[in-house]
Amino acid sequence: MDPAELFELVVGMFLAVLVLHYLALRLRLPPAVALLLGGGALAFVPGLPAIELDPELVLVIFLPPLLMDGAWFTALAPFRRHLAGIASLAVGAVVFTAVVVAVVAKLILPELPWAACVALGAIVSPPDAVSARAVLQRVKLPRRLGTLLEGESLLNDATGLVLFRFALVTAATGTFSLGDAIGSFALLVAGGIAVGGAIGALWVMLLRRLGDDHLMIAASVLVCWVSYVAGEMLHVSGVIATVTAGLVCGWYQHVILTASVRVRALSFWQAMIFLLEAAVFILIGLSLRGVIERVGGFAVVWQDMAWSVAAIIAAVIAARFAWIFGSDAVLGGLRRAGWRAVEPLGPQAATVMAWAGMRGVVTLAVALSLPETMPGRDLMLVTAFAVILVTVLVQGTTLGLVIRLAGLREDARARPPLDLFAAEAAMMKAQFACVERLAYGPDGTLEHPRLLDTYRRRATASAEFSGTSEERERSITAHYDVILAAVAAGREELVRLHRGRQIDDETLHNLERDLDLEELIAIAAKDGSDR
């Protein structure tokens, strides 16, 4: 395939992304499901070349920005508070699942070496950050569960990748040392934290000095790949380095980035992440043809591998349930014994956690990186794809239903002391105090009466929305509905003036930008009142 044809194929893939995503929204399906099925269907379109994914290239292109996106917007205080639970999922659950899958694979395929069984377990054990994001952003979870699942999705890839590398070394050398494995894992994690922290600190210092919006946006986008590549070059965990850098950047971005950079960078970043996430799922679907052809066709898969693959899928799902319910039982026992610092999830929340174990791009990329000489390679490739397909299609489409049936409620203790309404009132009072101090000249003359009046009205506006929270919500919604209607009327008049050549393009763009910001503020305030 020449470069021009490759580019045309990429453009066609993104056009397919738009169509499939639109269909998913119309059919009320998770977009990940539509993209995965659409990609699988497109893979067998006559005349379309087979898609061969380079696993290393897939990981380095897609994984860093998607990890960075999750880390950048992670709430650091809840992340630290639930770090033990996150580590239990990101390390304990992954290792346990890999062991269970390895044992099941050995029982049903005794001829498969233990190293190959462990490699298979490492491939299918870590739930995927991309799959988790694609599903979780469309369901509503209590804060604790959301923090645990998001934290797990950020860190568990590192565990799976390290396990896989040790399995390959064991398969090649025939030797394995548990002490060396634990020491190497600790070194990879500690090194990743150090590299990511250093790059995050360099990003903070760099952005303080750049002073140009475009340079600041570019630096903020590139930091994810820099941290990942630097971690891999220094032979530590690139995943941990990226997550650590993302946490640092996300913490400091509020005081480093200007409003202009933040608005523009966020718009660009969201569009890029949307395309990358969508491309991941459609590429997984498109790779189906290559996987099936490599093992000899659907007939071979059905006749020779179906039962083995089904058993391993069942082991993957059951192992997660066993780990989460087992861990929760231990926490319950500790709490009954008098240790009040621990708090079990409960059966409903544990069920939701156990069901939210979708696999994705990391599983496929690691499977494709298997050496040709690895025993059972064809079975591993088919199993990896089947695990992705079943977990995304079945668990991804039913997770919302499971959450509703579980009847989960937000724990009042997990809520911050101030809600959005109270925080906004405090912010407005601080702004009014500043304006009140600066509105008067040195001789005591009022120099800015309009500003003072404007900020006084803003600071006292919260008193206008009195009553219960439901009554206040209705009042705020009606208030901002009027504002949005006024913005729409203003925009219509602005366009009319421009089409009638009464204002030029520069005036149109400047006033349109003001209306856009006013509309965004009103929408954010209205949506915030609904939460």
PDB file of N, CA, C and O in Angstrom, residues 170-233:
ATOM      1  N   THR A 170      10.608 -15.909  30.844  1.00  0.00           N
ATOM      2  CA  THR A 170      10.557 -17.271  31.374  1.00  0.00           C
ATOM      3  C   THR A 170      10.427 -18.286  30.247  1.00  0.00           C
ATOM      4  O   THR A 170      11.073 -19.352  30.269  1.00  0.00           O
ATOM      5  N   ALA A 171       9.612 -17.971  29.248  1.00  0.00           N
ATOM      6  CA  ALA A 171       9.447 -18.880  28.112  1.00  0.00           C
ATOM      7  C   ALA A 171      10.753 -19.037  27.341  1.00  0.00           C
ATOM      8  O   ALA A 171      11.055 -20.124  26.834  1.00  0.00           O
ATOM      9  N   ALA A 172      11.533 -17.951  27.261  1.00  0.00           N
ATOM     10  CA  ALA A 172      12.776 -17.994  26.487  1.00  0.00           C
ATOM     11  C   ALA A 172      13.907 -18.668  27.262  1.00  0.00           C
ATOM     12  O   ALA A 172      14.724 -19.381  26.679  1.00  0.00           O
ATOM     13  N   THR A 173      13.963 -18.447  28.603  1.00  0.00           N
ATOM     14  CA  THR A 173      15.096 -18.950  29.395  1.00  0.00           C
ATOM     15  C   THR A 173      14.760 -20.200  30.191  1.00  0.00           C
ATOM     16  O   THR A 173      15.661 -20.948  30.586  1.00  0.00           O
ATOM     17  N   GLY A 174      13.478 -20.410  30.452  1.00  0.00           N
ATOM     18  CA  GLY A 174      13.077 -21.563  31.246  1.00  0.00           C
ATOM     19  C   GLY A 174      13.273 -21.393  32.731  1.00  0.00           C
ATOM     20  O   GLY A 174      13.137 -22.349  33.497  1.00  0.00           O
ATOM     21  N   THR A 175      13.599 -20.177  33.187  1.00  0.00           N
ATOM     22  CA  THR A 175      13.816 -19.921  34.619  1.00  0.00           C
ATOM     23  C   THR A 175      12.929 -18.772  35.076  1.00  0.00           C
ATOM     24  O   THR A 175      12.609 -17.864  34.306  1.00  0.00           O
ATOM     25  N   PHE A 176      12.556 -18.812  36.376  1.00  0.00           N
ATOM     26  CA  PHE A 176      11.727 -17.754  36.950  1.00  0.00           C
ATOM     27  C   PHE A 176      12.062 -17.612  38.422  1.00  0.00           C
ATOM     28  O   PHE A 176      12.189 -18.608  39.142  1.00  0.00           O
ATOM     29  N   SER A 177      12.212 -16.371  38.866  1.00  0.00           N
ATOM     30  CA  SER A 177      12.492 -16.074  40.271  1.00  0.00           C
ATOM     31  C   SER A 177      11.452 -15.087  40.770  1.00  0.00           C
ATOM     32  O   SER A 177      11.366 -13.966  40.255  1.00  0.00           O
ATOM     33  N   LEU A 178      10.650 -15.489  41.779  1.00  0.00           N
ATOM     34  CA  LEU A 178       9.611 -14.615  42.317  1.00  0.00           C
ATOM     35  C   LEU A 178      10.219 -13.372  42.952  1.00  0.00           C
ATOM     36  O   LEU A 178       9.705 -12.265  42.788  1.00  0.00           O
ATOM     37  N   GLY A 179      11.334 -13.549  43.663  1.00  0.00           N
ATOM     38  CA  GLY A 179      11.983 -12.396  44.289  1.00  0.00           C
ATOM     39  C   GLY A 179      12.453 -11.382  43.272  1.00  0.00           C
ATOM     40  O   GLY A 179      12.267 -10.166  43.449  1.00  0.00           O
ATOM     41  N   ASP A 180      13.075 -11.880  42.192  1.00  0.00           N
ATOM     42  CA  ASP A 180      13.524 -10.966  41.135  1.00  0.00           C
ATOM     43  C   ASP A 180      12.350 -10.266  40.476  1.00  0.00           C
ATOM     44  O   ASP A 180      12.433  -9.077  40.135  1.00  0.00           O
ATOM     45  N   ALA A 181      11.244 -10.995  40.288  1.00  0.00           N
ATOM     46  CA  ALA A 181      10.066 -10.399  39.643  1.00  0.00           C
ATOM     47  C   ALA A 181       9.504  -9.271  40.505  1.00  0.00           C
ATOM     48  O   ALA A 181       9.180  -8.188  39.992  1.00  0.00           O
ATOM     49  N   ILE A 182       9.361  -9.509  41.820  1.00  0.00           N
ATOM     50  CA  ILE A 182       8.815  -8.479  42.707  1.00  0.00           C
ATOM     51  C   ILE A 182       9.750  -7.272  42.766  1.00  0.00           C
ATOM     52  O   ILE A 182       9.308  -6.118  42.710  1.00  0.00           O
ATOM     53  N   GLY A 183      11.062  -7.541  42.852  1.00  0.00           N
ATOM     54  CA  GLY A 183      12.021  -6.438  42.883  1.00  0.00           C
ATOM     55  C   GLY A 183      12.007  -5.624  41.606  1.00  0.00           C
ATOM     56  O   GLY A 183      12.037  -4.380  41.647  1.00  0.00           O
ATOM     57  N   SER A 184      11.936  -6.300  40.475  1.00  0.00           N
ATOM     58  CA  SER A 184      11.899  -5.592  39.201  1.00  0.00           C
ATOM     59  C   SER A 184      10.625  -4.772  39.062  1.00  0.00           C
ATOM     60  O   SER A 184      10.653  -3.642  38.561  1.00  0.00           O
ATOM     61  N   PHE A 185       9.505  -5.341  39.522  1.00  0.00           N
ATOM     62  CA  PHE A 185       8.233  -4.607  39.441  1.00  0.00           C
ATOM     63  C   PHE A 185       8.301  -3.343  40.298  1.00  0.00           C
ATOM     64  O   PHE A 185       7.870  -2.267  39.862  1.00  0.00           O
ATOM     65  N   ALA A 186       8.837  -3.470  41.513  1.00  0.00           N
ATOM     66  CA  ALA A 186       8.958  -2.300  42.390  1.00  0.00           C
ATOM     67  C   ALA A 186       9.859  -1.245  41.758  1.00  0.00           C
ATOM     68  O   ALA A 186       9.578  -0.034  41.828  1.00  0.00           O
ATOM     69  N   LEU A 187      10.937  -1.690  41.112  1.00  0.00           N
ATOM     70  CA  LEU A 187      11.845  -0.747  40.461  1.00  0.00           C
ATOM     71  C   LEU A 187      11.170  -0.050  39.285  1.00  0.00           C
ATOM     72  O   LEU A 187      11.336   1.165  39.097  1.00  0.00           O
ATOM     73  N   LEU A 188      10.424  -0.798  38.510  1.00  0.00           N
ATOM     74  CA  LEU A 188       9.722  -0.200  37.371  1.00  0.00           C
ATOM     75  C   LEU A 188       8.708   0.849  37.830  1.00  0.00           C
ATOM     76  O   LEU A 188       8.602   1.927  37.238  1.00  0.00           O
ATOM     77  N   VAL A 189       7.984   0.542  38.909  1.00  0.00           N
ATOM     78  CA  VAL A 189       6.983   1.483  39.413  1.00  0.00           C
ATOM     79  C   VAL A 189       7.652   2.710  40.000  1.00  0.00           C
ATOM     80  O   VAL A 189       7.284   3.857  39.690  1.00  0.00           O
ATOM     81  N   ALA A 190       8.653   2.504  40.865  1.00  0.00           N
ATOM     82  CA  ALA A 190       9.343   3.637  41.484  1.00  0.00           C
ATOM     83  C   ALA A 190      10.028   4.501  40.432  1.00  0.00           C
ATOM     84  O   ALA A 190       9.990   5.739  40.493  1.00  0.00           O
ATOM     85  N   GLY A 191      10.653   3.849  39.450  1.00  0.00           N
ATOM     86  CA  GLY A 191      11.297   4.610  38.379  1.00  0.00           C
ATOM     87  C   GLY A 191      10.299   5.385  37.555  1.00  0.00           C
ATOM     88  O   GLY A 191      10.537   6.537  37.170  1.00  0.00           O
ATOM     89  N   GLY A 192       9.138   4.769  37.283  1.00  0.00           N
ATOM     90  CA  GLY A 192       8.096   5.471  36.530  1.00  0.00           C
ATOM     91  C   GLY A 192       7.586   6.688  37.274  1.00  0.00           C
ATOM     92  O   GLY A 192       7.369   7.753  36.676  1.00  0.00           O
ATOM     93  N   ILE A 193       7.399   6.560  38.589  1.00  0.00           N
ATOM     94  CA  ILE A 193       6.947   7.703  39.388  1.00  0.00           C
ATOM     95  C   ILE A 193       7.984   8.817  39.348  1.00  0.00           C
ATOM     96  O   ILE A 193       7.645  10.002  39.201  1.00  0.00           O
ATOM     97  N   ALA A 194       9.268   8.440  39.468  1.00  0.00           N
ATOM     98  CA  ALA A 194      10.337   9.451  39.462  1.00  0.00           C
ATOM     99  C   ALA A 194      10.412  10.162  38.110  1.00  0.00           C
ATOM    100  O   ALA A 194      10.498  11.400  38.045  1.00  0.00           O
ATOM    101  N   VAL A 195      10.358   9.398  37.024  1.00  0.00           N
ATOM    102  CA  VAL A 195      10.434  10.001  35.686  1.00  0.00           C
ATOM    103  C   VAL A 195       9.221  10.889  35.428  1.00  0.00           C
ATOM    104  O   VAL A 195       9.346  12.029  34.958  1.00  0.00           O
ATOM    105  N   GLY A 196       8.044  10.382  35.726  1.00  0.00           N
ATOM    106  CA  GLY A 196       6.826  11.167  35.509  1.00  0.00           C
ATOM    107  C   GLY A 196       6.797  12.428  36.356  1.00  0.00           C
ATOM    108  O   GLY A 196       6.391  13.500  35.882  1.00  0.00           O
ATOM    109  N   GLY A 197       7.221  12.320  37.620  1.00  0.00           N
ATOM    110  CA  GLY A 197       7.261  13.499  38.487  1.00  0.00           C
ATOM    111  C   GLY A 197       8.229  14.541  37.974  1.00  0.00           C
ATOM    112  O   GLY A 197       7.947  15.748  37.992  1.00  0.00           O
ATOM    113  N   ALA A 198       9.406  14.082  37.492  1.00  0.00           N
ATOM    114  CA  ALA A 198      10.398  15.027  36.970  1.00  0.00           C
ATOM    115  C   ALA A 198       9.888  15.724  35.711  1.00  0.00           C
ATOM    116  O   ALA A 198      10.051  16.941  35.549  1.00  0.00           O
ATOM    117  N   ILE A 199       9.264  14.975  34.810  1.00  0.00           N
ATOM    118  CA  ILE A 199       8.748  15.584  33.579  1.00  0.00           C
ATOM    119  C   ILE A 199       7.598  16.529  33.895  1.00  0.00           C
ATOM    120  O   ILE A 199       7.470  17.603  33.295  1.00  0.00           O
ATOM    121  N   GLY A 200       6.747  16.163  34.844  1.00  0.00           N
ATOM    122  CA  GLY A 200       5.680  17.067  35.259  1.00  0.00           C
ATOM    123  C   GLY A 200       6.233  18.374  35.822  1.00  0.00           C
ATOM    124  O   GLY A 200       5.724  19.465  35.510  1.00  0.00           O
ATOM    125  N   ALA A 201       7.286  18.268  36.634  1.00  0.00           N
ATOM    126  CA  ALA A 201       7.906  19.477  37.190  1.00  0.00           C
ATOM    127  C   ALA A 201       8.530  20.330  36.085  1.00  0.00           C
ATOM    128  O   ALA A 201       8.432  21.573  36.102  1.00  0.00           O
ATOM    129  N   LEU A 202       9.167  19.681  35.109  1.00  0.00           N
ATOM    130  CA  LEU A 202       9.745  20.424  33.982  1.00  0.00           C
ATOM    131  C   LEU A 202       8.652  21.121  33.176  1.00  0.00           C
ATOM    132  O   LEU A 202       8.842  22.248  32.697  1.00  0.00           O
ATOM    133  N   TRP A 203       7.504  20.467  33.018  1.00  0.00           N
ATOM    134  CA  TRP A 203       6.377  21.074  32.305  1.00  0.00           C
ATOM    135  C   TRP A 203       5.914  22.331  33.019  1.00  0.00           C
ATOM    136  O   TRP A 203       5.640  23.347  32.378  1.00  0.00           O
ATOM    137  N   VAL A 204       5.814  22.276  34.335  1.00  0.00           N
ATOM    138  CA  VAL A 204       5.390  23.443  35.107  1.00  0.00           C
ATOM    139  C   VAL A 204       6.375  24.600  34.910  1.00  0.00           C
ATOM    140  O   VAL A 204       5.970  25.739  34.641  1.00  0.00           O
ATOM    141  N   MET A 205       7.661  24.304  35.010  1.00  0.00           N
ATOM    142  CA  MET A 205       8.670  25.364  34.855  1.00  0.00           C
ATOM    143  C   MET A 205       8.677  25.915  33.432  1.00  0.00           C
ATOM    144  O   MET A 205       8.818  27.123  33.219  1.00  0.00           O
ATOM    145  N   LEU A 206       8.500  25.026  32.446  1.00  0.00           N
ATOM    146  CA  LEU A 206       8.513  25.463  31.047  1.00  0.00           C
ATOM    147  C   LEU A 206       7.338  26.379  30.746  1.00  0.00           C
ATOM    148  O   LEU A 206       7.496  27.436  30.118  1.00  0.00           O
ATOM    149  N   LEU A 207       6.153  25.999  31.202  1.00  0.00           N
ATOM    150  CA  LEU A 207       4.975  26.799  30.881  1.00  0.00           C
ATOM    151  C   LEU A 207       4.976  28.153  31.581  1.00  0.00           C
ATOM    152  O   LEU A 207       4.329  29.089  31.118  1.00  0.00           O
ATOM    153  N   ARG A 208       5.688  28.263  32.686  1.00  0.00           N
ATOM    154  CA  ARG A 208       5.813  29.568  33.349  1.00  0.00           C
ATOM    155  C   ARG A 208       6.590  30.559  32.493  1.00  0.00           C
ATOM    156  O   ARG A 208       6.460  31.770  32.661  1.00  0.00           O
ATOM    157  N   ARG A 209       7.402  30.036  31.540  1.00  0.00           N
ATOM    158  CA  ARG A 209       8.303  30.896  30.781  1.00  0.00           C
ATOM    159  C   ARG A 209       7.940  31.042  29.301  1.00  0.00           C
ATOM    160  O   ARG A 209       8.473  31.919  28.624  1.00  0.00           O
ATOM    161  N   LEU A 210       7.056  30.185  28.792  1.00  0.00           N
ATOM    162  CA  LEU A 210       6.781  30.223  27.355  1.00  0.00           C
ATOM    163  C   LEU A 210       6.083  31.504  26.935  1.00  0.00           C
ATOM    164  O   LEU A 210       6.502  32.159  25.974  1.00  0.00           O
ATOM    165  N   GLY A 211       4.981  31.847  27.583  1.00  0.00           N
ATOM    166  CA  GLY A 211       4.302  33.116  27.308  1.00  0.00           C
ATOM    167  C   GLY A 211       3.577  33.184  25.976  1.00  0.00           C
ATOM    168  O   GLY A 211       3.181  34.269  25.562  1.00  0.00           O
ATOM    169  N   ASP A 212       3.403  32.090  25.286  1.00  0.00           N
ATOM    170  CA  ASP A 212       2.689  32.078  24.007  1.00  0.00           C
ATOM    171  C   ASP A 212       1.650  30.971  24.045  1.00  0.00           C
ATOM    172  O   ASP A 212       1.961  29.820  24.396  1.00  0.00           O
ATOM    173  N   ASP A 213       0.416  31.311  23.670  1.00  0.00           N
ATOM    174  CA  ASP A 213      -0.677  30.348  23.779  1.00  0.00           C
ATOM    175  C   ASP A 213      -0.415  29.080  22.984  1.00  0.00           C
ATOM    176  O   ASP A 213      -0.620  27.964  23.468  1.00  0.00           O
ATOM    177  N   HIS A 214       0.038  29.229  21.747  1.00  0.00           N
ATOM    178  CA  HIS A 214       0.230  28.063  20.886  1.00  0.00           C
ATOM    179  C   HIS A 214       1.333  27.159  21.425  1.00  0.00           C
ATOM    180  O   HIS A 214       1.214  25.928  21.390  1.00  0.00           O
ATOM    181  N   LEU A 215       2.413  27.756  21.926  1.00  0.00           N
ATOM    182  CA  LEU A 215       3.491  26.957  22.492  1.00  0.00           C
ATOM    183  C   LEU A 215       3.038  26.232  23.750  1.00  0.00           C
ATOM    184  O   LEU A 215       3.391  25.067  23.975  1.00  0.00           O
ATOM    185  N   MET A 216       2.249  26.892  24.574  1.00  0.00           N
ATOM    186  CA  MET A 216       1.759  26.270  25.802  1.00  0.00           C
ATOM    187  C   MET A 216       0.821  25.099  25.491  1.00  0.00           C
ATOM    188  O   MET A 216       0.885  24.050  26.139  1.00  0.00           O
ATOM    189  N   ILE A 217      -0.048  25.276  24.499  1.00  0.00           N
ATOM    190  CA  ILE A 217      -0.953  24.188  24.111  1.00  0.00           C
ATOM    191  C   ILE A 217      -0.157  23.013  23.551  1.00  0.00           C
ATOM    192  O   ILE A 217      -0.406  21.845  23.901  1.00  0.00           O
ATOM    193  N   ALA A 218       0.816  23.307  22.689  1.00  0.00           N
ATOM    194  CA  ALA A 218       1.633  22.238  22.104  1.00  0.00           C
ATOM    195  C   ALA A 218       2.400  21.483  23.182  1.00  0.00           C
ATOM    196  O   ALA A 218       2.471  20.244  23.166  1.00  0.00           O
ATOM    197  N   ALA A 219       2.977  22.209  24.139  1.00  0.00           N
ATOM    198  CA  ALA A 219       3.726  21.565  25.222  1.00  0.00           C
ATOM    199  C   ALA A 219       2.817  20.700  26.075  1.00  0.00           C
ATOM    200  O   ALA A 219       3.204  19.615  26.525  1.00  0.00           O
ATOM    201  N   SER A 220       1.589  21.160  26.295  1.00  0.00           N
ATOM    202  CA  SER A 220       0.645  20.400  27.107  1.00  0.00           C
ATOM    203  C   SER A 220       0.197  19.122  26.404  1.00  0.00           C
ATOM    204  O   SER A 220      -0.100  18.116  27.063  1.00  0.00           O
ATOM    205  N   VAL A 221       0.131  19.151  25.079  1.00  0.00           N
ATOM    206  CA  VAL A 221      -0.256  17.957  24.323  1.00  0.00           C
ATOM    207  C   VAL A 221       0.902  16.960  24.263  1.00  0.00           C
ATOM    208  O   VAL A 221       0.714  15.750  24.434  1.00  0.00           O
ATOM    209  N   LEU A 222       2.111  17.460  24.070  1.00  0.00           N
ATOM    210  CA  LEU A 222       3.267  16.583  23.856  1.00  0.00           C
ATOM    211  C   LEU A 222       3.760  15.923  25.132  1.00  0.00           C
ATOM    212  O   LEU A 222       4.464  14.908  25.077  1.00  0.00           O
ATOM    213  N   VAL A 223       3.410  16.472  26.297  1.00  0.00           N
ATOM    214  CA  VAL A 223       3.970  15.950  27.545  1.00  0.00           C
ATOM    215  C   VAL A 223       3.592  14.488  27.762  1.00  0.00           C
ATOM    216  O   VAL A 223       4.353  13.730  28.378  1.00  0.00           O
ATOM    217  N   CYS A 224       2.454  14.034  27.242  1.00  0.00           N
ATOM    218  CA  CYS A 224       2.060  12.631  27.447  1.00  0.00           C
ATOM    219  C   CYS A 224       3.021  11.688  26.730  1.00  0.00           C
ATOM    220  O   CYS A 224       3.468  10.688  27.304  1.00  0.00           O
ATOM    221  N   TRP A 225       3.352  11.998  25.473  1.00  0.00           N
ATOM    222  CA  TRP A 225       4.272  11.125  24.735  1.00  0.00           C
ATOM    223  C   TRP A 225       5.703  11.247  25.274  1.00  0.00           C
ATOM    224  O   TRP A 225       6.432  10.258  25.314  1.00  0.00           O
ATOM    225  N   VAL A 226       6.091  12.438  25.674  1.00  0.00           N
ATOM    226  CA  VAL A 226       7.438  12.621  26.236  1.00  0.00           C
ATOM    227  C   VAL A 226       7.610  11.761  27.475  1.00  0.00           C
ATOM    228  O   VAL A 226       8.629  11.067  27.632  1.00  0.00           O
ATOM    229  N   SER A 227       6.631  11.790  28.371  1.00  0.00           N
ATOM    230  CA  SER A 227       6.750  11.018  29.609  1.00  0.00           C
ATOM    231  C   SER A 227       6.751   9.520  29.330  1.00  0.00           C
ATOM    232  O   SER A 227       7.530   8.768  29.935  1.00  0.00           O
ATOM    233  N   TYR A 228       5.900   9.062  28.419  1.00  0.00           N
ATOM    234  CA  TYR A 228       5.840   7.631  28.112  1.00  0.00           C
ATOM    235  C   TYR A 228       7.137   7.146  27.465  1.00  0.00           C
ATOM    236  O   TYR A 228       7.731   6.144  27.882  1.00  0.00           O
ATOM    237  N   VAL A 229       7.593   7.879  26.441  1.00  0.00           N
ATOM    238  CA  VAL A 229       8.814   7.472  25.735  1.00  0.00           C
ATOM    239  C   VAL A 229      10.021   7.546  26.663  1.00  0.00           C
ATOM    240  O   VAL A 229      10.883   6.660  26.654  1.00  0.00           O
ATOM    241  N   ALA A 230      10.091   8.593  27.488  1.00  0.00           N
ATOM    242  CA  ALA A 230      11.206   8.713  28.423  1.00  0.00           C
ATOM    243  C   ALA A 230      11.229   7.547  29.407  1.00  0.00           C
ATOM    244  O   ALA A 230      12.289   6.982  29.705  1.00  0.00           O
ATOM    245  N   GLY A 231      10.058   7.169  29.912  1.00  0.00           N
ATOM    246  CA  GLY A 231       9.995   6.031  30.824  1.00  0.00           C
ATOM    247  C   GLY A 231      10.465   4.750  30.171  1.00  0.00           C
ATOM    248  O   GLY A 231      11.245   3.987  30.756  1.00  0.00           O
ATOM    249  N   GLU A 232      10.009   4.498  28.933  1.00  0.00           N
ATOM    250  CA  GLU A 232      10.422   3.281  28.241  1.00  0.00           C
ATOM    251  C   GLU A 232      11.908   3.301  27.895  1.00  0.00           C
ATOM    252  O   GLU A 232      12.586   2.271  27.997  1.00  0.00           O
ATOM    253  N   MET A 233      12.429   4.467  27.512  1.00  0.00           N
ATOM    254  CA  MET A 233      13.859   4.562  27.188  1.00  0.00           C
ATOM    255  C   MET A 233      14.736   4.313  28.412  1.00  0.00           C
ATOM    256  O   MET A 233      15.828   3.766  28.302  1.00  0.00           O
TER     257      MET A 233
END
